[in-house]
PDB file of C-alpha atoms in Angstrom:
ATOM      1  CA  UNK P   4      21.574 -46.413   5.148  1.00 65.00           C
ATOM      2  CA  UNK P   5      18.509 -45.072   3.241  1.00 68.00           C
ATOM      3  CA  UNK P   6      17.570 -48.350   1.741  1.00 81.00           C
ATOM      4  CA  UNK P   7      17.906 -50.156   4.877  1.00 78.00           C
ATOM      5  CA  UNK P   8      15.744 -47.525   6.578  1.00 71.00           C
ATOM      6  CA  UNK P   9      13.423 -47.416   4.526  1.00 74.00           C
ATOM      7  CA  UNK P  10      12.864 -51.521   3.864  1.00 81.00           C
ATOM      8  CA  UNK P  11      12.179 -51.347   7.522  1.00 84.00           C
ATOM      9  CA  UNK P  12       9.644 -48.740   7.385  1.00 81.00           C
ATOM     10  CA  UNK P  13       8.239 -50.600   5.232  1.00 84.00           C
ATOM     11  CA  UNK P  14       8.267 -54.139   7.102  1.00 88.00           C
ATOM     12  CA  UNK P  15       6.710 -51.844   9.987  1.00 84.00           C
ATOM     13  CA  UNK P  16       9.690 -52.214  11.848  1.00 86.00           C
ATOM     14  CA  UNK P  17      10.213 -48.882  13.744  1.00 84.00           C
ATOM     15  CA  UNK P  18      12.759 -49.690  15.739  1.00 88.00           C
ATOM     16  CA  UNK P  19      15.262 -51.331  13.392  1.00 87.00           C
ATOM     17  CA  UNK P  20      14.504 -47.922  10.990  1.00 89.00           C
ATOM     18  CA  UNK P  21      15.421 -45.504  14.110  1.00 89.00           C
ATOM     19  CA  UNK P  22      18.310 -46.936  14.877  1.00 89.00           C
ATOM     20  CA  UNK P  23      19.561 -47.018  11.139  1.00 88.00           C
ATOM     21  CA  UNK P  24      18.761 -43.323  10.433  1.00 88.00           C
ATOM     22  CA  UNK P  25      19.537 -42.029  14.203  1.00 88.00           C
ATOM     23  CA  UNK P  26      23.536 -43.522  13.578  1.00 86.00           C
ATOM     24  CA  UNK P  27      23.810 -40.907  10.617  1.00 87.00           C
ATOM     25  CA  UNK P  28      21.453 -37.761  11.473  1.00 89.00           C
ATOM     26  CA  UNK P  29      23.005 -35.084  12.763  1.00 88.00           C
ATOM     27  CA  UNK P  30      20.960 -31.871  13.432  1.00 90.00           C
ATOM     28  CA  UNK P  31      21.916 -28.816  11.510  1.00 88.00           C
ATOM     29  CA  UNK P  32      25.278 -30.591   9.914  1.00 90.00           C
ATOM     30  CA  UNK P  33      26.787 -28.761   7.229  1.00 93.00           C
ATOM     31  CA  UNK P  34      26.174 -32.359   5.618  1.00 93.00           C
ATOM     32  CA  UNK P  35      22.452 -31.629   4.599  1.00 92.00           C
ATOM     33  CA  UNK P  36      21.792 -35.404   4.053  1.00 91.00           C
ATOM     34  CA  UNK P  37      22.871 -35.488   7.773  1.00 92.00           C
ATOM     35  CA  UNK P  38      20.890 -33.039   8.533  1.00 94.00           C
ATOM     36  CA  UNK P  39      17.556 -34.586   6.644  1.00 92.00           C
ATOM     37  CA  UNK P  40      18.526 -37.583   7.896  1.00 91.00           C
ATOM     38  CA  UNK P  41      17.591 -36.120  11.504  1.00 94.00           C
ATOM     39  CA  UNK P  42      14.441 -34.590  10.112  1.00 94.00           C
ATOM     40  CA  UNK P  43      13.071 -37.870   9.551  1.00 92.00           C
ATOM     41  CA  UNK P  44      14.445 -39.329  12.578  1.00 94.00           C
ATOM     42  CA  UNK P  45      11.972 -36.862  14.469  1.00 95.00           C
ATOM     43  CA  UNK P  46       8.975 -38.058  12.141  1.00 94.00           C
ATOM     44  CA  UNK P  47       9.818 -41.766  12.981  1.00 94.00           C
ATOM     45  CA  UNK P  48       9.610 -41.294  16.308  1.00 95.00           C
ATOM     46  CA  UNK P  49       5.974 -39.704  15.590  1.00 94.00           C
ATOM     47  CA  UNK P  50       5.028 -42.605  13.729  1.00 91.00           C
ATOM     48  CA  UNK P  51       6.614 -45.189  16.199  1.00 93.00           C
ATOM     49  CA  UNK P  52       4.868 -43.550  19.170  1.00 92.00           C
ATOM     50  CA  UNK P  53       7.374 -42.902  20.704  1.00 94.00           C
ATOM     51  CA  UNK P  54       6.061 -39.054  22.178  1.00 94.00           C
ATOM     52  CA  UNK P  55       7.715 -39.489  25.171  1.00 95.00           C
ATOM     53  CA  UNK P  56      11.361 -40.011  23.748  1.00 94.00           C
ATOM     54  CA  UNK P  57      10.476 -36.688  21.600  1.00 95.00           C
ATOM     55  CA  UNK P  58       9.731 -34.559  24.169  1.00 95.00           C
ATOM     56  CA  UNK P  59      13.150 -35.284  25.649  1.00 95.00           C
ATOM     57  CA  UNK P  60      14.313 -34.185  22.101  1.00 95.00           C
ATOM     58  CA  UNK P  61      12.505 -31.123  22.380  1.00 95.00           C
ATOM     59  CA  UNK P  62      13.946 -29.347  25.537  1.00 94.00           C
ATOM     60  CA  UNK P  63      16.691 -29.152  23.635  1.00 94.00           C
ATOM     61  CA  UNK P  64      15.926 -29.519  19.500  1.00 95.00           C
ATOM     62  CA  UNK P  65      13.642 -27.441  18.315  1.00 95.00           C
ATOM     63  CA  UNK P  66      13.128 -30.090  15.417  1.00 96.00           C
ATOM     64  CA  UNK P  67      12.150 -32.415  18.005  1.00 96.00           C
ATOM     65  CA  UNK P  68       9.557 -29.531  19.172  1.00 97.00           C
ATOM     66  CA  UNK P  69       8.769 -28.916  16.786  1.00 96.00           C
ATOM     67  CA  UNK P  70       7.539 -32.052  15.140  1.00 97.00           C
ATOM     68  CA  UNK P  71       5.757 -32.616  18.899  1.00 97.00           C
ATOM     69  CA  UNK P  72       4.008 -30.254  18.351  1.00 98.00           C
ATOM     70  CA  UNK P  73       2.423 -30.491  14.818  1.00 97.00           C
ATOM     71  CA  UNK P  74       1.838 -34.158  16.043  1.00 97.00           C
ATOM     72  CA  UNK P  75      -0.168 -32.944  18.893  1.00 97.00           C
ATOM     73  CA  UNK P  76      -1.765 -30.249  16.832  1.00 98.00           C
ATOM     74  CA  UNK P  77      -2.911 -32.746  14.215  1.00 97.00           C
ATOM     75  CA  UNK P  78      -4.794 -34.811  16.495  1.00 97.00           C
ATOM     76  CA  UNK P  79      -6.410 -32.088  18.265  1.00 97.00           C
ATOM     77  CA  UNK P  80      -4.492 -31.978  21.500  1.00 97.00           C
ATOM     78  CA  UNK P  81      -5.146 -28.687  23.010  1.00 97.00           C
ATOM     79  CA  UNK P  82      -4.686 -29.155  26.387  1.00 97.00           C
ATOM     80  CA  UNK P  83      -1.180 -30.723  26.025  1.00 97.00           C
ATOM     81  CA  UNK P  84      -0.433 -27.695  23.548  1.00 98.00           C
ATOM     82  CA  UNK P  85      -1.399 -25.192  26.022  1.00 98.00           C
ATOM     83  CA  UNK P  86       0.658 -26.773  28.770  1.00 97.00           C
ATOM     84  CA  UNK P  87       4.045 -26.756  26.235  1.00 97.00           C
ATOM     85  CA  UNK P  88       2.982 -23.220  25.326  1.00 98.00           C
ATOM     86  CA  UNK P  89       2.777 -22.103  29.228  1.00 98.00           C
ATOM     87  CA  UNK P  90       6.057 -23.300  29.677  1.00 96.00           C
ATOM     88  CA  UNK P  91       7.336 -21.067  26.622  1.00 96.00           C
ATOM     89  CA  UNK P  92       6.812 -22.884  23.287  1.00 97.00           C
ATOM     90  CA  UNK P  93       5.842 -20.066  21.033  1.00 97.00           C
ATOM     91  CA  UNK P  94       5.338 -22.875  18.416  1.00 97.00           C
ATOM     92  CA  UNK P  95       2.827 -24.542  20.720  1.00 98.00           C
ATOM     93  CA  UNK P  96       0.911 -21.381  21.221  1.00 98.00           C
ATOM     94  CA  UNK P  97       0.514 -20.848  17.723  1.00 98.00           C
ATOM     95  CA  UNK P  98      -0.210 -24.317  17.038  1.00 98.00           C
ATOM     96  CA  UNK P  99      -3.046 -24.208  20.334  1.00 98.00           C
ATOM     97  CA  UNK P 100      -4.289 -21.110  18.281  1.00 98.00           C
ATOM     98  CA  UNK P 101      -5.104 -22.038  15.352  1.00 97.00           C
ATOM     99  CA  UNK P 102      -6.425 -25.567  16.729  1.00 98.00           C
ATOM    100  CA  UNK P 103      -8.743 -23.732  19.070  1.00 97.00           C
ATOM    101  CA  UNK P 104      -9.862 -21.432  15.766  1.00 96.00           C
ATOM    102  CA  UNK P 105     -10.285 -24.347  13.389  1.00 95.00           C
ATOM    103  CA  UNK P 106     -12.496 -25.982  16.355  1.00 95.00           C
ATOM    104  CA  UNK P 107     -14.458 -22.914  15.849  1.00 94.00           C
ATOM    105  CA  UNK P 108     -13.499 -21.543  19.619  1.00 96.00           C
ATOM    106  CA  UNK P 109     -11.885 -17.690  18.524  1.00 95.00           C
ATOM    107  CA  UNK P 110     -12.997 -16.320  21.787  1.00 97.00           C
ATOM    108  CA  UNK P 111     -10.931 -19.107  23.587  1.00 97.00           C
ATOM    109  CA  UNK P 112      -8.053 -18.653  21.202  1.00 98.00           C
ATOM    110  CA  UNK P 113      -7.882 -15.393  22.341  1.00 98.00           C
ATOM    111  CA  UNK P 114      -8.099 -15.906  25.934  1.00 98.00           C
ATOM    112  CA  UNK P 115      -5.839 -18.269  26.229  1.00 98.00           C
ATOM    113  CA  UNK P 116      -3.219 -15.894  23.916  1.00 98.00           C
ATOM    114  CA  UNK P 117      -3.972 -13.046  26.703  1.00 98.00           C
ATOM    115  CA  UNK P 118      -3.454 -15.772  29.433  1.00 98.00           C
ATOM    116  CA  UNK P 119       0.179 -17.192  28.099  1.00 98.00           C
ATOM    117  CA  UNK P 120       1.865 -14.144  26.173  1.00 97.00           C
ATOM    118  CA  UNK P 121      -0.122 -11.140  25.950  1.00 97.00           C
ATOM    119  CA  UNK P 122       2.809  -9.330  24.492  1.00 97.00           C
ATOM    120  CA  UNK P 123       3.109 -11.947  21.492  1.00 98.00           C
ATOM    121  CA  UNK P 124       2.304  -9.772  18.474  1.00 98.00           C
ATOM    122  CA  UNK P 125       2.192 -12.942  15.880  1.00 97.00           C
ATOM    123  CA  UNK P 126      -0.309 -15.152  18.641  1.00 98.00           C
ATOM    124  CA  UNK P 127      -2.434 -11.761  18.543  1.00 98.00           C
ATOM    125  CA  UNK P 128      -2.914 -11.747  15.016  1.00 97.00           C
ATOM    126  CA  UNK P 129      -3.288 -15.221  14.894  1.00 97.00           C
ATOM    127  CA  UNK P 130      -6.113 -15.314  17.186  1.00 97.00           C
ATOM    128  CA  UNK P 131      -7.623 -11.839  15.960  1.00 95.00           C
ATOM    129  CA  UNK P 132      -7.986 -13.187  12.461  1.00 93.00           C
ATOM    130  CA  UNK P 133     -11.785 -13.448  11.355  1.00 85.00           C
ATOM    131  CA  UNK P 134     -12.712 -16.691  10.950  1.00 76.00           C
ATOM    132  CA  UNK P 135     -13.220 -18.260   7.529  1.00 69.00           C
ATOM    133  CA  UNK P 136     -16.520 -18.833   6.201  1.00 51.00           C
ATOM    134  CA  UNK P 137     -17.793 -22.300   5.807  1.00 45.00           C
TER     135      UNK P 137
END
């Protein structure tokens, strides 16, 4: 299973790798190859592009959400952070904080923790950090 996945990573072929490693992952088996196995089922369907299919994941996995939203964090998606985050993803509010601080936009970073979850202690200190020096 691991050799054929990866051969077709490696031809490029995304689809013929998901389906290989999606018939043996199984999220938090007490099999942990199972359950690595559906770790990097969630990162192949980051690198296939396949966003859409991984936000159906994530209503339910919170592997799925939370590779979504490293993904989104990682190429500087704030807006679609903050919407995840309004809806309750605490991991997309801490992701859409430190994005908005590493964009050099505290003040914003700690509106937009007083707008979603003023109560969240973590998001608070997150956003109430100083900001490094350059």
């Amino acid at each position: 299973m691991v050799i054929a996945g990866l051969l077709a990573i490696l031809r490029g072929d995304w689809a013929t790798a998901i389906a290989v490693v999606s018939g043996f992952a199984e999220c938090y088996s007490r099999d942990h190859y199972r359950h690595n196995t559906h770790l990097w089922h969630m990162k192949l369907l980051v690198k296939a592009g396949l966003l859409d299919e991984l936000a159906d994941l994530a209503e339910t996995d919170v592997h799925a959400r939370r590779q979504l939203d490293r993904f989104l964090y990682e190429e500087g998606r704030d807006v679609e952070l903050r919407r995840r985050a309004e809806r309750g993803d605490k991991t997309a509010l801490y992701f859409l904080v430190r994005l908005l601080r590493a964009q050099g936009e505290q003040m914003v970073a700690q509106q937009a923790v007083a707008d979603i979850d003023a109560t969240d202690i973590h998001a608070i200190e997150l956003a109430n950090q100083p900001l490094a020096d350059g």
